[in-house]
mmCIF file of C-alpha atoms in Angstrom:
data_model
loop_
_atom_site.group_PDB
_atom_site.id
_atom_site.type_symbol
_atom_site.label_atom_id
_atom_site.label_comp_id
_atom_site.label_asym_id
_atom_site.label_seq_id
_atom_site.Cartn_x
_atom_site.Cartn_y
_atom_site.Cartn_z
ATOM 1 C CA UNK A 50 0.059 -0.076 -0.067
ATOM 2 C CA UNK A 51 1.427 3.426 -1.008
ATOM 3 C CA UNK A 52 1.395 6.506 1.159
ATOM 4 C CA UNK A 53 -1.458 7.959 -0.875
ATOM 5 C CA UNK A 54 -3.683 5.096 0.175
ATOM 6 C CA UNK A 55 -3.350 5.921 3.759
ATOM 7 C CA UNK A 56 -5.600 9.102 3.706
ATOM 8 C CA UNK A 57 -5.125 12.095 5.919
ATOM 9 C CA UNK A 58 -3.323 10.372 8.749
ATOM 10 C CA UNK A 59 -1.227 12.576 11.066
ATOM 11 C CA UNK A 60 1.740 10.065 10.616
ATOM 12 C CA UNK A 61 1.884 10.982 6.854
ATOM 13 C CA UNK A 62 1.985 14.728 6.844
ATOM 14 C CA UNK A 63 3.256 16.965 4.334
ATOM 15 C CA UNK A 64 4.593 20.139 6.097
ATOM 16 C CA UNK A 65 5.223 23.350 4.467
ATOM 17 C CA UNK A 66 7.338 26.217 5.883
ATOM 18 C CA UNK A 67 6.072 29.389 4.178
ATOM 19 C CA UNK A 68 7.079 32.039 6.610
ATOM 20 C CA UNK A 69 10.568 32.803 4.963
ATOM 21 C CA UNK A 70 12.161 30.895 2.264
ATOM 22 C CA UNK A 71 9.612 28.151 1.373
ATOM 23 C CA UNK A 72 10.436 24.420 2.046
ATOM 24 C CA UNK A 73 8.578 21.101 2.177
ATOM 25 C CA UNK A 74 9.108 18.193 4.342
ATOM 26 C CA UNK A 75 7.452 14.799 4.699
ATOM 27 C CA UNK A 76 7.525 12.935 8.139
ATOM 28 C CA UNK A 77 10.288 15.387 9.235
ATOM 29 C CA UNK A 78 12.433 14.787 6.237
ATOM 30 C CA UNK A 79 12.981 17.393 3.603
ATOM 31 C CA UNK A 80 11.477 16.835 0.159
ATOM 32 C CA UNK A 81 13.548 18.171 -2.606
ATOM 33 C CA UNK A 82 11.240 20.285 -5.044
ATOM 34 C CA UNK A 83 12.315 22.573 -7.844
ATOM 35 C CA UNK A 84 11.580 26.326 -7.018
ATOM 36 C CA UNK A 85 8.599 26.345 -9.343
ATOM 37 C CA UNK A 86 7.088 23.326 -7.816
ATOM 38 C CA UNK A 87 7.614 24.776 -4.344
ATOM 39 C CA UNK A 88 5.933 27.905 -5.236
ATOM 40 C CA UNK A 89 3.020 26.044 -6.768
ATOM 41 C CA UNK A 90 2.733 24.005 -3.719
ATOM 42 C CA UNK A 91 2.749 27.095 -1.438
ATOM 43 C CA UNK A 92 0.017 28.599 -3.817
ATOM 44 C CA UNK A 93 -2.214 25.550 -3.373
ATOM 45 C CA UNK A 94 -1.747 25.362 0.359
ATOM 46 C CA UNK A 95 -2.821 29.005 0.816
ATOM 47 C CA UNK A 96 -5.783 28.627 -1.288
ATOM 48 C CA UNK A 97 -9.330 27.893 0.094
ATOM 49 C CA UNK A 98 -9.901 24.249 0.848
ATOM 50 C CA UNK A 99 -12.152 23.923 -2.339
ATOM 51 C CA UNK A 100 -9.334 25.280 -4.326
ATOM 52 C CA UNK A 101 -9.349 27.975 -7.090
ATOM 53 C CA UNK A 102 -10.705 28.050 -10.670
ATOM 54 C CA UNK A 103 -8.020 27.040 -13.087
ATOM 55 C CA UNK A 104 -8.397 30.202 -14.970
ATOM 56 C CA UNK A 105 -7.831 32.225 -11.767
ATOM 57 C CA UNK A 106 -4.823 30.072 -10.845
ATOM 58 C CA UNK A 107 -3.234 30.456 -14.341
ATOM 59 C CA UNK A 108 -3.767 34.316 -14.210
ATOM 60 C CA UNK A 109 -2.223 34.386 -10.794
ATOM 61 C CA UNK A 110 0.861 32.268 -11.442
ATOM 62 C CA UNK A 111 1.475 33.432 -15.106
ATOM 63 C CA UNK A 112 0.234 36.904 -15.198
ATOM 64 C CA UNK A 113 2.744 37.948 -17.924
ATOM 65 C CA UNK A 114 1.149 35.437 -20.348
ATOM 66 C CA UNK A 115 -1.916 35.065 -22.402
ATOM 67 C CA UNK A 116 -4.745 33.337 -21.011
ATOM 68 C CA UNK A 117 -4.326 30.194 -23.419
ATOM 69 C CA UNK A 118 -0.562 30.099 -22.680
ATOM 70 C CA UNK A 119 -0.994 30.515 -18.951
ATOM 71 C CA UNK A 120 -3.424 27.593 -18.785
ATOM 72 C CA UNK A 121 -0.918 25.471 -20.701
ATOM 73 C CA UNK A 122 1.963 26.524 -18.350
ATOM 74 C CA UNK A 123 -0.384 25.743 -15.321
ATOM 75 C CA UNK A 124 -1.038 22.217 -16.582
ATOM 76 C CA UNK A 125 2.788 21.705 -16.976
ATOM 77 C CA UNK A 126 3.542 23.086 -13.602
ATOM 78 C CA UNK A 127 0.901 20.811 -11.893
ATOM 79 C CA UNK A 128 2.232 17.691 -13.712
ATOM 80 C CA UNK A 129 5.775 18.667 -12.467
ATOM 81 C CA UNK A 130 4.496 19.154 -8.940
ATOM 82 C CA UNK A 131 2.860 15.825 -8.958
ATOM 83 C CA UNK A 132 5.924 13.927 -10.264
ATOM 84 C CA UNK A 133 8.386 15.701 -7.836
ATOM 85 C CA UNK A 134 6.171 15.106 -4.717
ATOM 86 C CA UNK A 135 5.379 11.498 -5.826
ATOM 87 C CA UNK A 136 9.030 10.714 -6.331
ATOM 88 C CA UNK A 137 9.881 12.159 -2.895
ATOM 89 C CA UNK A 138 6.917 10.828 -0.783
ATOM 90 C CA UNK A 139 4.698 8.601 -2.867
ATOM 91 C CA UNK A 140 1.940 11.032 -2.312
ATOM 92 C CA UNK A 141 -0.520 12.282 -4.860
ATOM 93 C CA UNK A 142 -0.432 15.801 -3.904
ATOM 94 C CA UNK A 143 -2.783 17.507 -6.421
ATOM 95 C CA UNK A 144 -6.590 16.726 -6.490
ATOM 96 C CA UNK A 145 -7.905 15.345 -9.685
ATOM 97 C CA UNK A 146 -11.671 15.604 -9.174
ATOM 98 C CA UNK A 147 -12.302 18.540 -11.276
ATOM 99 C CA UNK A 148 -11.250 19.899 -14.671
ATOM 100 C CA UNK A 149 -12.440 23.416 -13.590
ATOM 101 C CA UNK A 150 -10.642 23.946 -10.284
ATOM 102 C CA UNK A 151 -7.213 23.115 -8.930
ATOM 103 C CA UNK A 152 -6.646 22.241 -5.285
ATOM 104 C CA UNK A 153 -4.497 20.009 -2.998
ATOM 105 C CA UNK A 154 -5.609 16.486 -2.668
ATOM 106 C CA UNK A 155 -7.931 16.297 0.296
ATOM 107 C CA UNK A 156 -6.774 12.866 1.226
ATOM 108 C CA UNK A 157 -3.214 14.153 1.909
ATOM 109 C CA UNK A 158 -2.756 15.931 5.229
ATOM 110 C CA UNK A 159 -0.885 19.216 4.589
ATOM 111 C CA UNK A 160 0.152 21.628 7.437
ATOM 112 C CA UNK A 161 1.737 25.029 7.102
ATOM 113 C CA UNK A 162 3.366 27.231 9.531
ATOM 114 C CA UNK A 163 1.359 30.124 8.097
ATOM 115 C CA UNK A 164 -1.885 28.549 9.081
ATOM 116 C CA UNK A 165 -0.492 27.628 12.650
ATOM 117 C CA UNK A 166 0.754 31.195 13.043
ATOM 118 C CA UNK A 167 -2.627 32.575 12.382
ATOM 119 C CA UNK A 168 -4.419 30.226 14.643
ATOM 120 C CA UNK A 169 -2.101 31.023 17.578
ATOM 121 C CA UNK A 170 -2.403 34.770 17.220
ATOM 122 C CA UNK A 171 -5.926 35.569 16.181
ATOM 123 C CA UNK A 172 -7.721 34.649 19.340
ATOM 124 C CA UNK A 173 -5.086 36.056 21.750
ATOM 125 C CA UNK A 174 -5.134 39.545 19.959
ATOM 126 C CA UNK A 175 -8.648 40.136 21.235
ATOM 127 C CA UNK A 176 -7.388 40.276 24.730
ATOM 128 C CA UNK A 177 -5.807 43.493 25.908
ATOM 129 C CA UNK A 178 -2.076 43.193 26.692
ATOM 130 C CA UNK A 179 -2.616 43.934 30.293
ATOM 131 C CA UNK A 180 -5.058 41.077 30.559
ATOM 132 C CA UNK A 181 -2.918 38.345 28.907
ATOM 133 C CA UNK A 182 -2.359 35.238 30.976
ATOM 134 C CA UNK A 183 0.693 32.858 30.816
ATOM 135 C CA UNK A 184 -1.073 30.559 28.263
ATOM 136 C CA UNK A 185 -1.787 33.682 25.880
ATOM 137 C CA UNK A 186 1.797 34.865 26.105
ATOM 138 C CA UNK A 187 3.025 31.315 25.317
ATOM 139 C CA UNK A 188 0.837 31.247 22.200
ATOM 140 C CA UNK A 189 2.309 34.706 21.052
ATOM 141 C CA UNK A 190 5.740 33.604 21.737
ATOM 142 C CA UNK A 191 5.340 30.491 19.780
ATOM 143 C CA UNK A 192 3.663 32.287 17.004
ATOM 144 C CA UNK A 193 6.467 34.983 16.449
ATOM 145 C CA UNK A 194 9.047 32.307 16.587
ATOM 146 C CA UNK A 195 7.538 30.645 13.535
ATOM 147 C CA UNK A 196 8.273 33.652 11.350
ATOM 148 C CA UNK A 197 11.686 33.278 9.634
ATOM 149 C CA UNK A 198 10.860 35.914 7.093
ATOM 150 C CA UNK A 199 7.994 37.197 4.896
ATOM 151 C CA UNK A 200 5.454 34.821 3.524
ATOM 152 C CA UNK A 201 6.792 32.865 0.636
ATOM 153 C CA UNK A 202 9.684 35.577 0.549
ATOM 154 C CA UNK A 203 11.126 34.145 -2.704
ATOM 155 C CA UNK A 204 7.876 35.167 -4.596
ATOM 156 C CA UNK A 205 6.876 38.651 -5.412
ATOM 157 C CA UNK A 206 3.765 37.922 -7.551
ATOM 158 C CA UNK A 207 0.545 39.713 -6.770
ATOM 159 C CA UNK A 208 -1.240 36.752 -5.465
ATOM 160 C CA UNK A 209 0.855 36.461 -2.279
ATOM 161 C CA UNK A 210 0.947 40.077 -1.408
ATOM 162 C CA UNK A 211 -2.469 40.535 0.343
ATOM 163 C CA UNK A 212 -1.941 37.447 2.575
ATOM 164 C CA UNK A 213 1.674 38.501 3.238
ATOM 165 C CA UNK A 214 0.542 41.897 4.404
ATOM 166 C CA UNK A 215 -2.153 40.343 6.573
ATOM 167 C CA UNK A 216 0.345 38.105 8.283
ATOM 168 C CA UNK A 217 2.807 40.909 8.694
ATOM 169 C CA UNK A 218 0.145 42.955 10.334
ATOM 170 C CA UNK A 219 -0.707 40.073 12.691
ATOM 171 C CA UNK A 220 3.051 39.574 13.395
ATOM 172 C CA UNK A 221 3.506 43.293 14.431
ATOM 173 C CA UNK A 222 0.294 43.135 16.541
ATOM 174 C CA UNK A 223 1.629 40.144 18.458
ATOM 175 C CA UNK A 224 4.945 41.771 18.939
ATOM 176 C CA UNK A 225 3.264 44.989 20.164
ATOM 177 C CA UNK A 226 1.224 42.965 22.704
ATOM 178 C CA UNK A 227 4.461 41.397 23.936
ATOM 179 C CA UNK A 228 6.202 44.625 24.203
ATOM 180 C CA UNK A 229 3.414 45.980 26.454
ATOM 181 C CA UNK A 230 3.026 42.784 28.390
ATOM 182 C CA UNK A 231 6.790 42.666 29.380
ATOM 183 C CA UNK A 232 6.835 46.381 29.773
ATOM 184 C CA UNK A 233 4.188 46.103 32.598
ATOM 185 C CA UNK A 234 6.507 43.486 34.169
ATOM 186 C CA UNK A 235 9.612 45.515 33.812
ATOM 187 C CA UNK A 236 11.505 42.728 31.784
ATOM 188 C CA UNK A 237 13.911 44.745 29.873
ATOM 189 C CA UNK A 238 15.611 41.908 27.885
ATOM 190 C CA UNK A 239 12.234 40.907 26.614
ATOM 191 C CA UNK A 240 11.210 44.413 25.833
ATOM 192 C CA UNK A 241 14.381 44.924 23.858
ATOM 193 C CA UNK A 242 14.122 41.687 21.850
ATOM 194 C CA UNK A 243 10.664 42.036 20.791
ATOM 195 C CA UNK A 244 11.033 45.590 20.112
ATOM 196 C CA UNK A 245 13.889 45.124 17.862
ATOM 197 C CA UNK A 246 11.903 42.399 15.764
ATOM 198 C CA UNK A 247 9.051 44.880 15.405
ATOM 199 C CA UNK A 248 11.153 47.793 14.235
ATOM 200 C CA UNK A 249 13.204 45.631 11.970
ATOM 201 C CA UNK A 250 10.047 45.081 10.039
ATOM 202 C CA UNK A 251 8.365 48.474 10.461
ATOM 203 C CA UNK A 252 10.842 51.165 11.705
ATOM 204 C CA UNK A 253 8.220 53.953 10.931
ATOM 205 C CA UNK A 254 5.484 52.623 13.218
ATOM 206 C CA UNK A 255 5.361 55.479 15.823
ATOM 207 C CA UNK A 256 3.035 53.576 18.121
ATOM 208 C CA UNK A 257 5.654 50.743 18.416
ATOM 209 C CA UNK A 258 8.311 53.385 19.415
ATOM 210 C CA UNK A 259 5.815 54.989 21.807
ATOM 211 C CA UNK A 260 4.986 51.667 23.556
ATOM 212 C CA UNK A 261 8.809 50.916 23.754
ATOM 213 C CA UNK A 262 9.397 54.251 25.322
ATOM 214 C CA UNK A 263 6.693 53.574 27.930
ATOM 215 C CA UNK A 264 7.901 50.163 28.536
ATOM 216 C CA UNK A 265 11.564 50.992 29.129
ATOM 217 C CA UNK A 266 10.470 53.873 31.341
ATOM 218 C CA UNK A 267 8.088 51.687 33.265
ATOM 219 C CA UNK A 268 11.016 49.328 33.794
ATOM 220 C CA UNK A 269 13.017 52.018 35.448
ATOM 221 C CA UNK A 270 15.336 52.550 32.502
ATOM 222 C CA UNK A 271 14.936 56.142 31.613
ATOM 223 C CA UNK A 272 18.293 56.002 29.654
ATOM 224 C CA UNK A 273 16.737 53.474 27.272
ATOM 225 C CA UNK A 274 13.446 55.336 27.030
ATOM 226 C CA UNK A 275 15.452 58.470 26.110
ATOM 227 C CA UNK A 276 17.527 56.421 23.468
ATOM 228 C CA UNK A 277 14.205 55.015 22.029
ATOM 229 C CA UNK A 278 12.671 58.600 21.739
ATOM 230 C CA UNK A 279 15.710 59.875 19.895
ATOM 231 C CA UNK A 280 15.723 56.865 17.553
ATOM 232 C CA UNK A 281 12.071 57.519 16.906
ATOM 233 C CA UNK A 282 12.695 61.270 16.146
ATOM 234 C CA UNK A 283 15.760 60.587 14.056
ATOM 235 C CA UNK A 284 14.002 57.924 11.695
ATOM 236 C CA UNK A 285 11.022 60.068 11.351
ATOM 237 C CA UNK A 286 13.019 63.200 10.415
ATOM 238 C CA UNK A 287 15.211 61.139 7.955
ATOM 239 C CA UNK A 288 12.529 59.230 6.287
ATOM 240 C CA UNK A 289 9.362 61.408 6.442
ATOM 241 C CA UNK A 290 10.746 64.848 7.409
ATOM 242 C CA UNK A 291 8.489 65.137 10.492
ATOM 243 C CA UNK A 292 8.823 65.295 14.241
ATOM 244 C CA UNK A 293 7.207 62.789 16.469
ATOM 245 C CA UNK A 294 3.457 63.072 17.119
ATOM 246 C CA UNK A 295 2.274 64.912 20.303
ATOM 247 C CA UNK A 296 1.308 61.624 21.791
ATOM 248 C CA UNK A 297 4.873 60.389 21.678
ATOM 249 C CA UNK A 298 6.328 63.502 23.093
ATOM 250 C CA UNK A 299 3.875 63.586 25.843
ATOM 251 C CA UNK A 300 4.699 59.978 26.681
ATOM 252 C CA UNK A 301 8.385 60.839 26.938
ATOM 253 C CA UNK A 302 7.753 64.005 28.821
ATOM 254 C CA UNK A 303 5.542 62.376 31.471
ATOM 255 C CA UNK A 304 8.465 59.759 32.148
ATOM 256 C CA UNK A 305 11.007 62.411 32.513
ATOM 257 C CA UNK A 306 8.783 64.344 34.752
ATOM 258 C CA UNK A 307 8.065 61.297 36.905
ATOM 259 C CA UNK A 308 11.719 60.505 37.186
ATOM 260 C CA UNK A 309 12.366 64.056 38.232
ATOM 261 C CA UNK A 310 9.677 63.905 40.914
ATOM 262 C CA UNK A 311 11.021 60.717 42.277
ATOM 263 C CA UNK A 312 14.470 62.269 42.453
ATOM 264 C CA UNK A 313 13.161 65.272 44.392
ATOM 265 C CA UNK A 314 11.164 63.118 46.804
ATOM 266 C CA UNK A 315 14.213 60.977 47.480
ATOM 267 C CA UNK A 316 16.662 63.989 47.980
ATOM 268 C CA UNK A 317 15.888 64.629 51.747
ATOM 269 C CA UNK A 318 16.126 60.996 52.508
ATOM 270 C CA UNK A 319 19.479 60.753 50.778
ATOM 271 C CA UNK A 320 20.718 63.879 52.748
ATOM 272 C CA UNK A 321 19.413 62.342 56.081
ATOM 273 C CA UNK A 322 21.357 59.147 55.366
ATOM 274 C CA UNK A 323 24.564 61.140 54.479
ATOM 275 C CA UNK A 324 24.265 62.938 57.845
ATOM 276 C CA UNK A 325 23.754 59.724 59.784
ATOM 277 C CA UNK A 326 26.797 58.165 57.960
ATOM 278 C CA UNK A 327 28.991 61.262 58.941
ATOM 279 C CA UNK A 328 27.671 60.920 62.616
ATOM 280 C CA UNK A 329 28.469 57.240 62.681
ATOM 281 C CA UNK A 330 31.865 58.017 61.542
ATOM 282 C CA UNK A 331 32.483 60.625 64.120
ATOM 283 C CA UNK A 332 31.206 58.235 66.853
ATOM 284 C CA UNK A 333 33.475 55.427 65.604
ATOM 285 C CA UNK A 334 36.586 57.915 65.742
ATOM 286 C CA UNK A 335 35.652 58.791 69.369
ATOM 287 C CA UNK A 336 35.360 55.236 70.332
ATOM 288 C CA UNK A 337 38.690 54.321 68.979
ATOM 289 C CA UNK A 338 40.409 57.172 70.811
ATOM 290 C CA UNK A 339 38.631 56.102 74.005
ATOM 291 C CA UNK A 340 39.804 52.559 73.525
ATOM 292 C CA UNK A 341 43.407 53.665 72.813
ATOM 293 C CA UNK A 342 43.391 55.736 76.195
ATOM 294 C CA UNK A 343 41.929 52.651 78.091
ATOM 295 C CA UNK A 344 44.599 50.412 76.574
ATOM 296 C CA UNK A 345 47.295 52.979 77.608
ATOM 297 C CA UNK A 346 45.993 52.826 81.232
ATOM 298 C CA UNK A 347 46.111 49.098 81.489
#
């Protein structure tokens, strides 16, 4: 009995990694596919379960060709994908029930990191960052760890752009939740790590800068908050020719004012301790002199 006879069994799973350079594996072992077959496999995996009309798939994948030529090239690409996957796994990856649509074979269990990513994030994002529990945070951490790069980053065709944008938006929202969550817990390494990941993708998102300024300030690191504010200001001036929004300036100003108030409140206490230390020093010197005199009398 071949693998294709087994149906959608969890022990015979074709796994696609699409968040970054796309790759395919079967039962944990890599499957060698040509770049074109890998892209087509990704296209089918990201399609609705019922597939797409062949005319639509041909236009998506071969948009620079006439309709007739695009349909012919699609048929050739599907044949190559079938052959390459069958040679590597024994699976029949392409469904053959319809001449009008193209889809993956429903009898083959296919998983993608992109689907898992969305499943982990979408429910959690309905919860405000301040109300996240440990399970929510674990889901967000798992989700962001799946992203090795943009969705099918080797492909720049129009069909992938909308889904890529949606996943990037979810990714940034997850990072923003984590920044605010760890900011409330004063975890500076986590704030820094997730902040850098967010700004690497979207350095002009001023709300991310603002949340990082607050998170560092709340963690007692006014130096890092100041550095983040200046970084925000510099990138906005360089790229857009604008200053930070009033909300960002106000966030930073409140942190500085709060730090100044705390310093003023602590000043009398510090002075009192310094006086006490001087008094203790004088008392210790007096005791040393008295002891020396007593020893001299003995």
